[in-house]
Coordinates of C-alpha atoms in Angstrom, one line a residue:
M1 CA 0.2 -0.6 0.2
A2 CA 1.3 3.4 -0.8
M3 CA 2.0 5.7 2.3
A4 CA 1.2 9.5 2.7
C5 CA 1.6 11.3 6.1
F6 CA -0.3 14.8 7.2
A7 CA -1.0 16.0 11.1
I8 CA -3.9 17.7 12.8
S9 CA -4.6 20.6 14.5
F10 CA -7.4 20.7 17.0
G11 CA -9.1 24.0 17.7
Q12 CA -11.7 24.1 20.7
Q13 CA -14.7 25.0 18.1
K14 CA -13.7 23.6 14.8
Y15 CA -11.6 21.3 13.7
T16 CA -9.6 22.1 10.7
K17 CA -6.1 20.8 10.8
G18 CA -3.4 23.1 11.1
K19 CA -0.1 23.4 8.6
A20 CA 1.6 20.0 9.4
L21 CA 4.7 17.9 7.6
G22 CA 5.1 14.8 7.3
I23 CA 7.4 11.5 5.7
S24 CA 6.1 8.0 4.1
L25 CA 7.3 5.6 2.4
I26 CA 5.7 5.0 -1.6
M27 CA 5.3 2.0 -3.7
N28 CA 4.3 2.8 -7.6
D29 CA 2.6 -0.6 -9.3
F30 CA 2.6 -0.1 -13.3
K31 CA 2.1 -3.6 -13.9
A32 CA -1.2 -3.6 -11.8
A33 CA -2.8 -0.7 -13.9
S34 CA -1.6 -2.4 -17.3
D35 CA -3.4 -5.7 -16.5
I36 CA -6.3 -4.3 -15.4
R37 CA -6.5 -2.0 -18.8
S38 CA -5.4 -5.4 -21.1
K39 CA -7.6 -8.0 -19.3
G40 CA -9.9 -6.2 -17.1
L41 CA -10.5 -6.0 -13.7
V42 CA -13.0 -8.9 -13.6
R43 CA -10.1 -11.2 -14.9
V44 CA -7.3 -9.6 -12.6
L45 CA -9.4 -10.2 -9.4
D46 CA -10.0 -13.7 -10.3
N47 CA -6.6 -14.6 -10.6
K48 CA -5.1 -12.8 -7.4
D49 CA -2.9 -11.0 -9.2
F50 CA -3.6 -7.6 -7.7
F51 CA -1.5 -5.3 -5.5
K52 CA 1.7 -7.7 -5.5
T53 CA 4.7 -6.4 -3.4
D54 CA 7.4 -8.3 -6.2
N55 CA 5.6 -5.6 -8.9
M56 CA 5.6 -2.6 -6.9
K57 CA 8.8 0.0 -6.5
P58 CA 9.7 1.7 -3.6
G59 CA 10.4 5.3 -2.6
L60 CA 9.9 8.0 0.0
A61 CA 7.9 11.2 -0.2
V62 CA 7.7 14.7 2.2
H63 CA 4.3 15.9 2.8
Y64 CA 2.7 19.4 3.6
L65 CA -1.0 19.5 4.6
S66 CA -2.9 22.4 5.6
G67 CA -6.7 22.7 6.5
L68 CA -8.9 24.7 4.1
S69 CA -12.6 23.5 6.3
N70 CA -13.8 20.8 8.4
H71 CA -14.0 18.6 5.5
M72 CA -11.2 19.8 2.9
D73 CA -7.4 19.6 3.2
F74 CA -5.0 20.7 1.0
I75 CA -2.4 18.3 0.4
S76 CA 1.0 19.1 -1.4
T77 CA 3.4 15.5 -1.8
L78 CA 7.1 15.3 -3.0
S79 CA 8.0 12.1 -4.0
G80 CA 11.0 10.1 -5.5
S81 CA 11.8 6.4 -6.2
F82 CA 14.2 4.7 -8.9
L83 CA 12.1 2.6 -11.1
Q84 CA 11.8 1.4 -14.5
Y85 CA 9.0 3.7 -16.3
P86 CA 7.5 2.4 -18.6
I87 CA 6.4 5.3 -21.4
E88 CA 4.4 3.8 -24.4
G89 CA 6.2 4.0 -27.7
V90 CA 9.3 4.0 -25.8
T91 CA 11.7 1.3 -25.6
A92 CA 13.1 0.9 -22.1
G93 CA 16.9 1.1 -21.6
G94 CA 19.8 0.4 -19.2
G95 CA 19.0 0.4 -15.7
D96 CA 16.2 1.8 -12.7
K97 CA 16.5 5.9 -13.2
F98 CA 15.0 8.9 -10.5
L99 CA 11.7 9.4 -10.9
L100 CA 10.4 12.9 -9.3
D101 CA 6.9 14.0 -9.0
L102 CA 4.7 16.9 -7.4
T103 CA 1.3 16.7 -6.4
A104 CA -1.2 19.2 -5.2
A105 CA -4.5 17.4 -4.3
I106 CA -8.0 18.0 -1.8
N107 CA -8.8 15.5 0.6
F108 CA -12.4 15.8 0.9
K109 CA -13.2 13.9 4.0
L110 CA -16.3 12.4 5.2
L111 CA -15.8 13.4 8.6
S112 CA -13.8 15.8 10.6
D113 CA -10.6 15.9 12.4
H114 CA -12.3 15.1 15.8
Y115 CA -13.0 11.6 14.7
W116 CA -10.9 9.1 15.5
V117 CA -11.1 7.6 11.7
T118 CA -12.0 9.6 8.8
P119 CA -12.8 8.3 5.4
Y120 CA -11.6 10.8 2.5
V121 CA -11.7 11.2 -1.3
D122 CA -8.4 12.9 -2.8
L123 CA -8.3 14.9 -6.6
G124 CA -6.1 17.1 -7.5
V125 CA -2.9 17.8 -10.0
G126 CA 0.3 16.2 -10.8
G127 CA 3.9 16.8 -12.5
S128 CA 6.9 14.5 -12.5
R129 CA 10.0 14.3 -14.1
Y130 CA 12.1 10.9 -15.4
G131 CA 15.3 11.1 -16.7
S132 CA 15.1 14.2 -19.5
K133 CA 11.3 13.5 -19.7
M134 CA 8.3 15.7 -18.2
A135 CA 4.9 14.4 -17.9
A136 CA 1.5 15.6 -16.3
F137 CA -1.0 13.3 -14.6
I138 CA -4.2 13.7 -12.5
P139 CA -4.3 11.8 -9.1
A140 CA -7.2 10.6 -7.5
G141 CA -8.0 7.7 -4.7
L142 CA -9.1 6.9 -1.8
G143 CA -8.0 7.5 2.1
L144 CA -8.1 6.3 5.6
Q145 CA -6.9 9.3 8.3
V146 CA -6.4 7.9 12.1
N147 CA -5.4 10.1 14.7
L148 CA -2.5 9.4 16.9
I149 CA -2.2 11.7 19.6
D150 CA -3.1 15.2 19.4
Q151 CA -1.7 17.2 16.5
A152 CA -0.3 13.8 15.0
F153 CA -1.5 11.0 12.8
L154 CA -1.4 8.2 10.3
L155 CA -2.8 8.5 6.6
I156 CA -3.1 5.5 4.5
N157 CA -4.1 6.2 1.2
S158 CA -4.3 4.6 -2.5
Q159 CA -4.1 6.0 -6.1
Y160 CA -5.0 5.8 -9.8
R161 CA -2.6 8.2 -11.6
I162 CA -4.4 8.8 -15.0
P163 CA -1.8 10.4 -18.0
V164 CA -2.6 13.9 -19.4
T165 CA 0.6 14.1 -21.4
Q166 CA 2.4 11.7 -23.7
N167 CA 5.3 10.5 -21.2
A168 CA 3.0 9.5 -18.5
S169 CA 1.5 6.1 -17.5
Y170 CA -1.4 4.4 -16.2
H171 CA -0.3 3.5 -12.6
F172 CA -1.3 2.9 -8.9
Y173 CA 0.7 4.7 -5.8
Q174 CA 0.3 3.7 -2.8
S175 CA 1.3 4.9 0.4
I176 CA 1.3 5.1 4.0
G177 CA 3.3 7.7 6.7
V178 CA 2.9 9.7 9.9
A179 CA 3.3 13.6 10.2
G180 CA 3.3 16.5 13.0
A181 CA 1.4 19.8 13.3
I182 CA 4.6 22.5 12.9
T183 CA 2.0 25.1 13.9
E184 CA 4.2 27.4 16.7
K185 CA 2.3 28.3 19.8
K186 CA 2.3 32.2 20.4
Q187 CA 4.9 34.2 22.1
P188 CA 4.2 37.2 24.1
A189 CA 4.7 40.6 21.5
P190 CA 7.8 42.2 22.3
K191 CA 8.5 45.5 23.8
E192 CA 8.7 47.4 20.5
V193 CA 12.3 49.3 20.6
E194 CA 13.0 52.2 18.2
I195 CA 15.4 50.9 15.3
P196 CA 17.7 54.1 14.0
V197 CA 16.8 54.3 10.4
V198 CA 20.4 53.4 8.1
L199 CA 19.9 54.2 4.5
D200 CA 20.7 52.0 1.8
R201 CA 19.2 52.5 -1.2
D202 CA 20.7 49.3 -3.2
G203 CA 19.4 46.5 -0.1
D204 CA 22.6 44.9 0.2
G205 CA 22.8 45.6 3.9
I206 CA 25.8 47.8 3.6
P207 CA 24.7 51.2 4.9
D208 CA 25.2 53.8 2.3
A209 CA 28.3 55.5 4.3
D210 CA 30.6 52.5 3.9
D211 CA 28.9 51.1 0.4
K212 CA 31.3 52.0 -1.9
C213 CA 28.5 51.0 -4.6
P214 CA 25.6 52.3 -3.3
D215 CA 23.4 52.2 -6.0
V216 CA 24.5 48.8 -7.3
P217 CA 24.1 45.6 -4.8
G218 CA 27.6 43.6 -3.4
V219 CA 28.6 41.9 -1.2
A220 CA 30.5 43.4 2.2
K221 CA 34.5 41.6 0.9
Y222 CA 34.5 44.0 -1.9
G223 CA 33.4 47.4 0.4
G224 CA 29.2 47.2 -1.0
C225 CA 30.5 46.6 -4.6
P226 CA 29.6 43.2 -6.9
I227 CA 32.1 40.5 -7.3
P228 CA 34.8 41.4 -10.0
D229 CA 34.7 40.1 -13.6
T230 CA 38.2 41.0 -14.9
D231 CA 38.2 39.2 -18.3
G232 CA 34.1 40.3 -18.7
D233 CA 33.3 37.1 -19.7
G234 CA 29.9 36.9 -17.5
I235 CA 31.7 34.5 -14.8
N236 CA 32.4 36.5 -11.6
D237 CA 36.4 36.2 -10.8
E238 CA 35.8 34.0 -7.8
E239 CA 33.9 31.1 -9.7
D240 CA 36.1 31.6 -13.1
K241 CA 39.5 29.7 -12.7
C242 CA 40.3 32.4 -15.9
P243 CA 39.9 35.2 -14.3
N244 CA 42.2 37.2 -16.8
V245 CA 41.0 35.0 -20.3
P246 CA 37.3 35.4 -21.4
G247 CA 36.1 32.2 -21.1
V248 CA 32.6 29.7 -21.0
A249 CA 30.8 28.7 -17.6
R250 CA 31.1 24.7 -18.6
Y251 CA 34.8 24.9 -18.6
Q252 CA 34.6 27.2 -15.2
G253 CA 35.7 30.4 -16.9
C254 CA 38.3 29.3 -18.9
P255 CA 38.0 28.9 -22.7
I256 CA 37.2 25.8 -24.8
P257 CA 40.3 23.5 -24.8
D258 CA 42.4 23.1 -27.9
T259 CA 44.3 20.0 -26.7
D260 CA 46.6 20.2 -29.8
G261 CA 46.9 23.3 -30.5
D262 CA 45.5 23.2 -34.1
G263 CA 43.6 26.3 -33.8
V264 CA 40.5 24.3 -33.8
N265 CA 38.9 23.6 -30.1
D266 CA 37.9 20.6 -28.7
E267 CA 34.6 20.3 -28.8
I268 CA 34.8 20.2 -32.6
D269 CA 38.0 18.5 -33.2
K270 CA 37.4 15.3 -34.7
C271 CA 40.9 14.6 -34.1
P272 CA 41.9 16.7 -30.5
N273 CA 45.1 15.0 -30.3
E274 CA 46.4 15.5 -33.7
A275 CA 46.7 18.5 -35.4
G276 CA 44.8 19.3 -38.1
P277 CA 43.3 22.1 -40.6
A278 CA 39.7 23.3 -39.9
S279 CA 38.9 22.4 -43.2
N280 CA 39.4 18.8 -42.1
F281 CA 37.5 19.3 -39.0
G282 CA 41.2 19.3 -37.2
C283 CA 42.6 16.1 -38.8
P284 CA 45.3 15.7 -40.4
V285 CA 45.0 15.9 -44.2
I286 CA 45.4 12.4 -45.7
E287 CA 48.5 12.7 -48.2
K288 CA 47.9 12.8 -51.4
V289 CA 49.7 9.5 -52.2
V290 CA 47.9 7.3 -50.0
I291 CA 44.2 8.5 -51.7
E292 CA 45.9 7.5 -55.2
K293 CA 47.5 4.4 -53.9
I294 CA 43.5 4.0 -52.1
N295 CA 42.1 4.5 -55.8
K296 CA 44.3 2.1 -57.8
A297 CA 43.5 -0.8 -55.5
A298 CA 39.9 0.0 -56.1
E299 CA 40.3 -0.1 -59.7
N300 CA 41.5 -3.4 -59.5
I301 CA 38.6 -5.0 -57.7
F302 CA 37.4 -8.2 -59.7
F303 CA 34.3 -9.9 -59.4
T304 CA 32.7 -13.0 -61.1
S305 CA 30.5 -12.0 -63.5
G306 CA 27.0 -11.1 -61.9
S307 CA 28.0 -12.2 -58.3
A308 CA 29.3 -10.5 -55.4
K309 CA 32.5 -13.7 -55.4
L310 CA 35.7 -11.9 -55.5
L311 CA 38.1 -12.9 -58.0
E312 CA 41.8 -14.0 -56.9
K313 CA 43.3 -11.3 -58.6
S314 CA 41.5 -8.9 -56.3
Y315 CA 43.5 -9.5 -53.3
K316 CA 46.6 -8.6 -53.8
S317 CA 45.3 -4.8 -54.2
L318 CA 43.0 -5.4 -51.4
D319 CA 45.7 -6.4 -49.6
E320 CA 47.8 -3.0 -50.1
V321 CA 44.7 -1.2 -48.2
V322 CA 45.0 -3.5 -45.5
T323 CA 48.6 -3.0 -45.1
I324 CA 47.6 1.1 -45.6
L325 CA 44.4 1.3 -42.6
K326 CA 46.7 -0.9 -40.2
E327 CA 49.5 1.2 -40.7
N328 CA 47.3 4.3 -39.7
P329 CA 44.7 3.3 -36.9
S330 CA 43.0 6.6 -37.2
Y331 CA 42.1 6.4 -40.9
K332 CA 38.3 4.6 -42.0
V333 CA 37.5 3.5 -44.9
S334 CA 33.9 3.6 -47.2
I335 CA 33.6 1.4 -49.5
E336 CA 30.6 2.2 -52.5
G337 CA 29.2 -0.8 -55.0
H338 CA 27.9 0.7 -58.5
T339 CA 26.9 -0.9 -61.2
D340 CA 25.6 -0.8 -65.0
I341 CA 21.9 -0.6 -66.4
T342 CA 22.0 -4.4 -67.1
G343 CA 19.4 -6.5 -65.8
G344 CA 16.9 -3.7 -64.1
E345 CA 17.3 -1.8 -60.8
E346 CA 16.1 -4.0 -58.5
L347 CA 18.7 -6.6 -59.2
N348 CA 21.8 -4.0 -60.0
Q349 CA 21.0 -2.0 -56.3
K350 CA 21.2 -5.2 -54.5
L351 CA 24.5 -6.6 -56.2
S352 CA 25.7 -3.3 -55.6
E353 CA 25.2 -3.3 -52.0
S354 CA 26.4 -7.5 -52.1
R355 CA 29.8 -6.3 -53.6
A356 CA 30.2 -3.7 -51.3
A357 CA 29.9 -5.7 -48.9
S358 CA 32.1 -8.9 -49.8
V359 CA 35.1 -5.4 -49.7
K360 CA 34.1 -5.4 -46.1
E361 CA 34.0 -8.5 -45.3
Y362 CA 38.0 -9.1 -47.0
L363 CA 39.0 -6.2 -45.0
S364 CA 37.8 -7.1 -42.2
K365 CA 38.8 -10.9 -42.3
N366 CA 42.0 -9.3 -42.8
G367 CA 42.9 -7.9 -39.9
V368 CA 41.3 -4.7 -40.0
D369 CA 38.4 -3.7 -37.1
E370 CA 35.1 -3.4 -38.7
S371 CA 34.0 -0.6 -36.7
R372 CA 36.2 1.2 -39.0
I373 CA 34.6 0.6 -42.7
T374 CA 31.4 1.2 -44.0
S375 CA 29.9 -0.6 -46.9
A376 CA 26.9 0.7 -49.3
G377 CA 25.4 0.1 -52.5
Y378 CA 24.4 2.5 -55.5
G379 CA 23.0 0.0 -58.3
L380 CA 22.7 2.2 -61.9
S381 CA 22.2 6.0 -59.9
N382 CA 25.9 6.5 -60.3
P383 CA 27.4 6.5 -63.6
I384 CA 30.7 7.7 -64.7
A385 CA 30.4 6.5 -68.4
D386 CA 28.1 6.7 -71.2
N387 CA 26.0 3.0 -70.4
N388 CA 25.1 2.8 -73.8
T389 CA 28.5 1.3 -74.8
A390 CA 30.4 -1.7 -74.0
A391 CA 33.3 0.3 -72.7
G392 CA 30.7 2.7 -70.8
R393 CA 28.8 -0.2 -69.0
A394 CA 32.4 -1.6 -68.0
K395 CA 33.6 1.8 -66.2
N396 CA 30.2 1.7 -64.5
R397 CA 30.6 -1.8 -63.4
R398 CA 32.8 -0.6 -60.0
V399 CA 34.1 -0.4 -56.7
E400 CA 35.1 2.8 -55.3
M401 CA 36.6 3.6 -51.5
K402 CA 37.1 7.0 -49.7
I403 CA 39.5 7.1 -46.9
T404 CA 39.1 9.8 -43.9
N405 CA 40.3 10.0 -40.6
H406 CA 37.4 11.5 -39.1

């Protein structure tokens, strides 16, 4: 059962609660709500598959309560628990995450707080945050208040939470807890003491007579002036690790780092530990001779006619590509398959994909990490010669390889 907490304050003639705080244990049950919606309440009850603690996730909650009348209380609850929150259309991944929700509700009591046991109905509004997802819901439920001692009591509550927004899910929320009144006893009024008027135009607590910046709120440490920001980057010197150089908050006032000193900061540098020009995303430019070797190797890749099976005379060229990739661990290669128009569009698309995949498989089997290789087929969509001639079609039946280091 879910758990909520409240407190009461008894008056002489009225039985309206005073202000109270409490703490409680809560249990979230998504499975029971899902079973009822999918199987029906009667079937769930027949199977005795309801309110099983194995299907519930525990948490804690704190509460604030204030009486509105003898038969109505306002209650605000802040709850937290670690669980996997099922969201429709979103695949659950990873472990439990923190669910935080806040509700504001009215408890409609059948009896006043004068009675030892008081049943009630509660209804309100609520919002939750789970990871980066926000949601809204309506909490509706039944409860039972049991007075323990003067201005303290136990409250047992069961809510059904109805989603209002996309990222919310139906579930039961059970709570039980204890609380006490926080209304302080009245104290005798202190004698009035005449306080001399001290001018403080900026309201920073430092009298104008001692304030070096009387029209701007500041701190005593700097004579009533604001904490300085020497480099003008919006981060005051006390929090700025680079107070003389403009920077950004996520690097505590320092500039975005450039580890390899190539003028491309690490946040956009795809090779932060190797110097390279901005035109190549901060990575070193691949030598022209390497690109030429790759292109030459691609021209000497051959397949069985109408098939993706590599011919043995292709191995020497592919082995050269393997050597280049092993000697340069930062290099990546993309493989593109192309065909002529013979055989139709669908057949050529599949053939081009299969041939590119065959080249990828050869490189991988010969020691190149598969994460460094991509392959794709483009069928007859990118000809480089006239498909109306035998020579042109021969040129269009090709594999292209492109080397990058980012």
